[in-house]
Structures are given as structure tokens and as C-alpha cells.
Amino acid sequence: KKIKFKKIINLSSSSLYPNINGKFNEKSKISFSKNNDHDYAAAKYYTEKILNTNFSKKKILHLRIGQIFGNLKDSTIISEMKRNLIKKNSIEILGNGKREISIIHIKKLVEYINFCMTKNLYGIYNISDYTISIIKISEILKKKYGRKKTNVKFKFKKISNFKFDLVASKFFKKSKIKKPELKDLLNEI
């Protein structure tokens, strides 16, 4: 409050929404208590609440971000699959691979944040480039990094194969940023 800032950009998370089948937009119900990462989601939720309570809503931008990939040290599904493929020529998939996740490459996220810093954009926005199945990701990785006899293993544990779709159309419409082509995003994997 002392520095009289113009805007806070809060990097929140799609983890605020439940890990169930569905399409989730900014008006969807927040429900993270049963998610595997509920502690992380709770921290993101309370950060949003604290900011909204203490500052004008015209100064706060909450970006609820899908799964970020592209950092060599991250532990996302995509990066773990890629590392195992490169090291062991093997991909391990929990469940049957029909699970769908909403993803964004770190380079695109940085681009979007830079854009948001200079624009009159406030409120809550979901940020994700595509929703894609785990099996599709494995096929792309296998084609790009696999060798002869690449092994894809399915481990059928009690894993939900839900289709979680983080709807980011509000962000793309309001910002007038062109959503990247899927092929361009996948080239970054």
C-alpha cells in the first residue's frame, strides 16, 4: 500500500477447481479439498482472498494457470514422461491414458504475463493453451524422442481418468492474443 502500485499479478492455479470431469471457467465453483494437491490449492485460494480483501479489485489480476511444462527441472507429467523416454526408452502411464490435462508452455506463460503487465486487465482469468490426453502426449513424445522398440507401459492403479478442461477463452477474447496452434505448442515438448 505504501508504494502505491498500479497492479498485482497473482499467479494462481487451476488446482482451485476439482480434479473431476468437466469444463472449468472463471465462474466455476472452487472445490479443491479432495485434490491430491489440496494444500497447494488452499494456499493459492487464500492468496486470492487476502489480495481481494486488502486491495481494490481494479488493481488485481489473478491468473489461474494450467499445468506448466518446459522447464528442464519441472516435475509435470509431460517432463517426467520425456525424461523416462530419453533415459530408459520407456513411458509409464497411470491408468489407461484417457485422462486429459490443460497445459501451457513456460515460454507462452511468460509472454502472457508480459502482455498483462501493460494492459488494463483485472479480475480472474484462466490461462491454458490446450487440453490434451496423456496418451496423445505419449504418442507425440514417442514420435519425437523414441527409439526402436520404445516401451509404453500402462499401470492400472486406482487413477481417475478424468477429462479436466481449463477454459481460457475469456483471456484470449479479452486480450485479443491469438491462441497458439497445437502443432507449435507440441514442438516445444
PDB file of C-alpha atoms in Angstrom:
ATOM      1  CA  LYS A   1       0.000   0.000   0.000  1.00  0.00           C
ATOM      2  CA  LYS A   2       2.914   2.339   0.732  1.00  0.00           C
ATOM      3  CA  ILE A   3       4.395   2.040  -2.767  1.00  0.00           C
ATOM      4  CA  LYS A   4       1.068   2.826  -4.499  1.00  0.00           C
ATOM      5  CA  PHE A   5       1.446   0.079  -7.082  1.00  0.00           C
ATOM      6  CA  LYS A   6      -0.619   0.011 -10.252  1.00  0.00           C
ATOM      7  CA  LYS A   7      -1.266  -3.728 -10.427  1.00  0.00           C
ATOM      8  CA  ILE A   8      -0.660  -7.050  -8.719  1.00  0.00           C
ATOM      9  CA  ILE A   9      -0.475 -10.089 -10.987  1.00  0.00           C
ATOM     10  CA  ASN A  10      -1.161 -13.122  -8.824  1.00  0.00           C
ATOM     11  CA  LEU A  11      -0.108 -16.454 -10.309  1.00  0.00           C
ATOM     12  CA  SER A  12      -2.840 -18.737  -9.052  1.00  0.00           C
ATOM     13  CA  SER A  13      -3.669 -22.268 -10.160  1.00  0.00           C
ATOM     14  CA  SER A  14      -6.181 -24.476 -11.926  1.00  0.00           C
ATOM     15  CA  SER A  15      -5.874 -26.643  -8.783  1.00  0.00           C
ATOM     16  CA  LEU A  16      -8.608 -24.497  -7.254  1.00  0.00           C
ATOM     17  CA  TYR A  17     -11.095 -26.433  -9.388  1.00  0.00           C
ATOM     18  CA  PRO A  18     -11.879 -30.084  -8.539  1.00  0.00           C
ATOM     19  CA  ASN A  19      -9.980 -32.877 -10.294  1.00  0.00           C
ATOM     20  CA  ILE A  20     -13.092 -34.294 -11.927  1.00  0.00           C
ATOM     21  CA  ASN A  21     -14.602 -34.476 -15.399  1.00  0.00           C
ATOM     22  CA  GLY A  22     -15.659 -31.097 -16.618  1.00  0.00           C
ATOM     23  CA  LYS A  23     -15.003 -27.766 -18.231  1.00  0.00           C
ATOM     24  CA  PHE A  24     -13.983 -25.094 -15.770  1.00  0.00           C
ATOM     25  CA  ASN A  25     -14.283 -21.392 -16.455  1.00  0.00           C
ATOM     26  CA  GLU A  26     -13.710 -18.464 -14.124  1.00  0.00           C
ATOM     27  CA  LYS A  27     -17.251 -18.746 -12.736  1.00  0.00           C
ATOM     28  CA  SER A  28     -16.920 -22.447 -11.884  1.00  0.00           C
ATOM     29  CA  LYS A  29     -17.200 -23.478  -8.262  1.00  0.00           C
ATOM     30  CA  ILE A  30     -13.944 -23.564  -6.295  1.00  0.00           C
ATOM     31  CA  SER A  31     -13.562 -27.042  -4.789  1.00  0.00           C
ATOM     32  CA  PHE A  32     -10.078 -28.357  -4.103  1.00  0.00           C
ATOM     33  CA  SER A  33     -10.398 -30.228  -0.807  1.00  0.00           C
ATOM     34  CA  LYS A  34     -10.271 -33.694  -2.426  1.00  0.00           C
ATOM     35  CA  ASN A  35      -7.491 -32.909  -4.920  1.00  0.00           C
ATOM     36  CA  ASN A  36      -4.093 -34.537  -4.417  1.00  0.00           C
ATOM     37  CA  ASP A  37      -2.507 -31.087  -4.263  1.00  0.00           C
ATOM     38  CA  HIS A  38      -5.109 -29.594  -1.929  1.00  0.00           C
ATOM     39  CA  ASP A  39      -2.515 -27.904   0.319  1.00  0.00           C
ATOM     40  CA  TYR A  40      -1.051 -26.098  -2.675  1.00  0.00           C
ATOM     41  CA  ALA A  41      -4.543 -25.172  -3.920  1.00  0.00           C
ATOM     42  CA  ALA A  42      -5.534 -23.910  -0.465  1.00  0.00           C
ATOM     43  CA  ALA A  43      -2.504 -21.608  -0.421  1.00  0.00           C
ATOM     44  CA  LYS A  44      -3.458 -20.245  -3.861  1.00  0.00           C
ATOM     45  CA  TYR A  45      -7.095 -19.809  -2.804  1.00  0.00           C
ATOM     46  CA  TYR A  46      -6.234 -17.892   0.376  1.00  0.00           C
ATOM     47  CA  THR A  47      -3.766 -15.712  -1.522  1.00  0.00           C
ATOM     48  CA  GLU A  48      -6.579 -14.688  -3.857  1.00  0.00           C
ATOM     49  CA  LYS A  49      -8.861 -13.986  -0.880  1.00  0.00           C
ATOM     50  CA  ILE A  50      -6.236 -11.941   1.001  1.00  0.00           C
ATOM     51  CA  LEU A  51      -5.475  -9.819  -2.056  1.00  0.00           C
ATOM     52  CA  ASN A  52      -9.163  -9.256  -2.793  1.00  0.00           C
ATOM     53  CA  THR A  53      -9.822  -8.271   0.816  1.00  0.00           C
ATOM     54  CA  ASN A  54      -6.958  -5.797   1.115  1.00  0.00           C
ATOM     55  CA  PHE A  55      -6.784  -4.120  -2.283  1.00  0.00           C
ATOM     56  CA  SER A  56      -9.073  -2.675  -4.929  1.00  0.00           C
ATOM     57  CA  LYS A  57     -10.238  -5.288  -7.428  1.00  0.00           C
ATOM     58  CA  LYS A  58      -9.214  -2.841 -10.146  1.00  0.00           C
ATOM     59  CA  LYS A  59      -5.584  -3.426  -9.145  1.00  0.00           C
ATOM     60  CA  ILE A  60      -5.523  -7.229  -9.012  1.00  0.00           C
ATOM     61  CA  LEU A  61      -5.198  -9.783 -11.790  1.00  0.00           C
ATOM     62  CA  HIS A  62      -5.496 -13.448 -10.804  1.00  0.00           C
ATOM     63  CA  LEU A  63      -4.192 -15.886 -13.415  1.00  0.00           C
ATOM     64  CA  ARG A  64      -5.385 -19.436 -12.738  1.00  0.00           C
ATOM     65  CA  ILE A  65      -2.796 -21.391 -14.665  1.00  0.00           C
ATOM     66  CA  GLY A  66      -2.948 -24.916 -16.098  1.00  0.00           C
ATOM     67  CA  GLN A  67      -0.038 -27.360 -15.907  1.00  0.00           C
ATOM     68  CA  ILE A  68       3.151 -25.561 -16.898  1.00  0.00           C
ATOM     69  CA  PHE A  69       5.764 -27.501 -18.818  1.00  0.00           C
ATOM     70  CA  GLY A  70       9.043 -26.626 -20.497  1.00  0.00           C
ATOM     71  CA  ASN A  71      11.349 -26.124 -17.537  1.00  0.00           C
ATOM     72  CA  LEU A  72      14.002 -28.834 -17.579  1.00  0.00           C
ATOM     73  CA  LYS A  73      13.699 -29.281 -13.820  1.00  0.00           C
ATOM     74  CA  ASP A  74       9.909 -29.341 -13.513  1.00  0.00           C
ATOM     75  CA  SER A  75       8.036 -32.435 -12.377  1.00  0.00           C
ATOM     76  CA  THR A  76       4.983 -32.261 -14.628  1.00  0.00           C
ATOM     77  CA  ILE A  77       3.575 -35.353 -16.301  1.00  0.00           C
ATOM     78  CA  ILE A  78       4.981 -34.242 -19.663  1.00  0.00           C
ATOM     79  CA  SER A  79       8.503 -33.631 -18.375  1.00  0.00           C
ATOM     80  CA  GLU A  80       8.581 -36.883 -16.379  1.00  0.00           C
ATOM     81  CA  MET A  81       7.432 -38.861 -19.424  1.00  0.00           C
ATOM     82  CA  LYS A  82      10.041 -37.155 -21.610  1.00  0.00           C
ATOM     83  CA  ARG A  83      12.861 -37.805 -19.109  1.00  0.00           C
ATOM     84  CA  ASN A  84      11.947 -41.503 -18.801  1.00  0.00           C
ATOM     85  CA  LEU A  85      11.710 -41.848 -22.556  1.00  0.00           C
ATOM     86  CA  ILE A  86      15.130 -40.296 -23.113  1.00  0.00           C
ATOM     87  CA  LYS A  87      16.796 -42.257 -20.266  1.00  0.00           C
ATOM     88  CA  LYS A  88      15.022 -45.617 -20.469  1.00  0.00           C
ATOM     89  CA  ASN A  89      13.247 -45.572 -23.870  1.00  0.00           C
ATOM     90  CA  SER A  90      10.089 -46.142 -21.866  1.00  0.00           C
ATOM     91  CA  ILE A  91       6.940 -44.204 -20.946  1.00  0.00           C
ATOM     92  CA  GLU A  92       4.824 -45.124 -17.942  1.00  0.00           C
ATOM     93  CA  ILE A  93       1.174 -44.071 -17.911  1.00  0.00           C
ATOM     94  CA  LEU A  94      -1.021 -44.366 -14.849  1.00  0.00           C
ATOM     95  CA  GLY A  95      -4.492 -45.512 -15.865  1.00  0.00           C
ATOM     96  CA  ASN A  96      -5.498 -46.024 -19.491  1.00  0.00           C
ATOM     97  CA  GLY A  97      -4.149 -42.707 -20.839  1.00  0.00           C
ATOM     98  CA  LYS A  98      -7.558 -41.135 -21.458  1.00  0.00           C
ATOM     99  CA  ARG A  99      -7.002 -38.594 -18.703  1.00  0.00           C
ATOM    100  CA  GLU A 100      -6.950 -35.065 -20.144  1.00  0.00           C
ATOM    101  CA  ILE A 101      -4.991 -32.152 -18.718  1.00  0.00           C
ATOM    102  CA  SER A 102      -4.790 -28.469 -19.553  1.00  0.00           C
ATOM    103  CA  ILE A 103      -1.244 -27.408 -20.414  1.00  0.00           C
ATOM    104  CA  ILE A 104       0.773 -24.289 -21.106  1.00  0.00           C
ATOM    105  CA  HIS A 105       4.433 -23.935 -22.051  1.00  0.00           C
ATOM    106  CA  ILE A 106       6.547 -21.729 -19.780  1.00  0.00           C
ATOM    107  CA  LYS A 107       7.549 -19.512 -22.738  1.00  0.00           C
ATOM    108  CA  LYS A 108       3.900 -18.798 -23.532  1.00  0.00           C
ATOM    109  CA  LEU A 109       3.100 -18.082 -19.894  1.00  0.00           C
ATOM    110  CA  VAL A 110       5.923 -15.529 -19.710  1.00  0.00           C
ATOM    111  CA  GLU A 111       4.628 -13.943 -22.917  1.00  0.00           C
ATOM    112  CA  TYR A 112       1.101 -13.692 -21.461  1.00  0.00           C
ATOM    113  CA  ILE A 113       2.344 -12.217 -18.175  1.00  0.00           C
ATOM    114  CA  ASN A 114       4.394  -9.597 -20.040  1.00  0.00           C
ATOM    115  CA  PHE A 115       1.288  -8.695 -22.017  1.00  0.00           C
ATOM    116  CA  CYS A 116      -0.806  -8.416 -18.826  1.00  0.00           C
ATOM    117  CA  MET A 117       1.692  -6.034 -17.232  1.00  0.00           C
ATOM    118  CA  THR A 118       0.952  -3.358 -19.807  1.00  0.00           C
ATOM    119  CA  LYS A 119      -2.784  -3.850 -20.366  1.00  0.00           C
ATOM    120  CA  ASN A 120      -5.873  -2.810 -18.440  1.00  0.00           C
ATOM    121  CA  LEU A 121      -6.751  -6.375 -17.452  1.00  0.00           C
ATOM    122  CA  TYR A 122      -8.085  -7.168 -13.965  1.00  0.00           C
ATOM    123  CA  GLY A 123     -10.079  -9.897 -12.266  1.00  0.00           C
ATOM    124  CA  ILE A 124      -9.782 -13.660 -12.670  1.00  0.00           C
ATOM    125  CA  TYR A 125      -8.600 -15.351 -15.857  1.00  0.00           C
ATOM    126  CA  ASN A 126      -7.865 -18.988 -16.600  1.00  0.00           C
ATOM    127  CA  ILE A 127      -4.638 -19.433 -18.558  1.00  0.00           C
ATOM    128  CA  SER A 128      -4.035 -22.570 -20.603  1.00  0.00           C
ATOM    129  CA  ASP A 129      -3.245 -23.229 -24.241  1.00  0.00           C
ATOM    130  CA  TYR A 130      -4.680 -26.711 -24.782  1.00  0.00           C
ATOM    131  CA  THR A 131      -6.370 -29.631 -23.114  1.00  0.00           C
ATOM    132  CA  ILE A 132      -4.867 -32.902 -24.274  1.00  0.00           C
ATOM    133  CA  SER A 133      -4.948 -36.583 -23.262  1.00  0.00           C
ATOM    134  CA  ILE A 134      -1.993 -38.328 -21.654  1.00  0.00           C
ATOM    135  CA  ILE A 135      -1.994 -40.960 -24.411  1.00  0.00           C
ATOM    136  CA  LYS A 136      -1.758 -38.223 -27.076  1.00  0.00           C
ATOM    137  CA  ILE A 137       1.170 -36.655 -25.213  1.00  0.00           C
ATOM    138  CA  SER A 138       2.890 -40.052 -25.040  1.00  0.00           C
ATOM    139  CA  GLU A 139       2.408 -40.557 -28.793  1.00  0.00           C
ATOM    140  CA  ILE A 140       3.950 -37.157 -29.539  1.00  0.00           C
ATOM    141  CA  LEU A 141       6.891 -37.820 -27.222  1.00  0.00           C
ATOM    142  CA  LYS A 142       7.410 -41.302 -28.646  1.00  0.00           C
ATOM    143  CA  LYS A 143       7.465 -39.940 -32.202  1.00  0.00           C
ATOM    144  CA  LYS A 144       9.860 -37.133 -31.300  1.00  0.00           C
ATOM    145  CA  TYR A 145      12.239 -38.812 -28.808  1.00  0.00           C
ATOM    146  CA  GLY A 146      11.597 -42.547 -29.031  1.00  0.00           C
ATOM    147  CA  ARG A 147      13.948 -45.121 -30.415  1.00  0.00           C
ATOM    148  CA  LYS A 148      13.353 -48.600 -31.757  1.00  0.00           C
ATOM    149  CA  LYS A 149      11.071 -50.606 -29.510  1.00  0.00           C
ATOM    150  CA  THR A 150      10.018 -47.709 -27.305  1.00  0.00           C
ATOM    151  CA  ASN A 151       8.007 -49.244 -24.482  1.00  0.00           C
ATOM    152  CA  VAL A 152       4.729 -47.663 -23.319  1.00  0.00           C
ATOM    153  CA  LYS A 153       3.560 -49.183 -20.022  1.00  0.00           C
ATOM    154  CA  PHE A 154       0.085 -48.730 -18.582  1.00  0.00           C
ATOM    155  CA  LYS A 155      -0.207 -49.058 -14.821  1.00  0.00           C
ATOM    156  CA  PHE A 156      -3.843 -49.530 -13.893  1.00  0.00           C
ATOM    157  CA  LYS A 157      -3.881 -48.282 -10.358  1.00  0.00           C
ATOM    158  CA  LYS A 158      -6.883 -46.537  -8.871  1.00  0.00           C
ATOM    159  CA  ILE A 159      -6.285 -43.482 -11.001  1.00  0.00           C
ATOM    160  CA  SER A 160      -9.151 -41.364 -12.250  1.00  0.00           C
ATOM    161  CA  ASN A 161      -9.023 -40.849 -15.984  1.00  0.00           C
ATOM    162  CA  PHE A 162     -10.969 -37.627 -15.833  1.00  0.00           C
ATOM    163  CA  LYS A 163     -11.148 -35.030 -18.557  1.00  0.00           C
ATOM    164  CA  PHE A 164     -10.256 -31.727 -16.933  1.00  0.00           C
ATOM    165  CA  ASP A 165     -10.663 -28.807 -19.340  1.00  0.00           C
ATOM    166  CA  LEU A 166      -9.500 -25.394 -18.119  1.00  0.00           C
ATOM    167  CA  VAL A 167     -11.432 -22.991 -20.340  1.00  0.00           C
ATOM    168  CA  ALA A 168      -9.266 -19.950 -21.157  1.00  0.00           C
ATOM    169  CA  SER A 169     -11.468 -18.370 -23.827  1.00  0.00           C
ATOM    170  CA  LYS A 170     -12.143 -15.293 -21.652  1.00  0.00           C
ATOM    171  CA  PHE A 171      -8.419 -14.466 -21.579  1.00  0.00           C
ATOM    172  CA  PHE A 172      -7.906 -14.910 -25.323  1.00  0.00           C
ATOM    173  CA  LYS A 173     -11.043 -12.939 -26.170  1.00  0.00           C
ATOM    174  CA  LYS A 174     -10.297 -10.044 -23.803  1.00  0.00           C
ATOM    175  CA  SER A 175      -6.567  -9.848 -24.610  1.00  0.00           C
ATOM    176  CA  LYS A 176      -7.034 -10.409 -28.353  1.00  0.00           C
ATOM    177  CA  ILE A 177      -3.959 -12.636 -28.263  1.00  0.00           C
ATOM    178  CA  LYS A 178      -4.086 -15.381 -30.864  1.00  0.00           C
ATOM    179  CA  LYS A 179      -4.085 -18.793 -29.253  1.00  0.00           C
ATOM    180  CA  PRO A 180      -1.039 -20.778 -30.438  1.00  0.00           C
ATOM    181  CA  GLU A 181      -1.516 -23.644 -32.859  1.00  0.00           C
ATOM    182  CA  LEU A 182      -1.389 -27.062 -31.220  1.00  0.00           C
ATOM    183  CA  LYS A 183       1.463 -28.131 -33.512  1.00  0.00           C
ATOM    184  CA  ASP A 184       3.529 -25.116 -32.400  1.00  0.00           C
ATOM    185  CA  LEU A 185       2.904 -25.877 -28.744  1.00  0.00           C
ATOM    186  CA  LEU A 186       3.804 -29.534 -29.221  1.00  0.00           C
ATOM    187  CA  ASN A 187       7.050 -28.609 -30.932  1.00  0.00           C
ATOM    188  CA  GLU A 188       8.063 -27.143 -27.566  1.00  0.00           C
ATOM    189  CA  ILE A 189       7.715 -30.516 -25.823  1.00  0.00           C
TER     190      ILE A 189
END
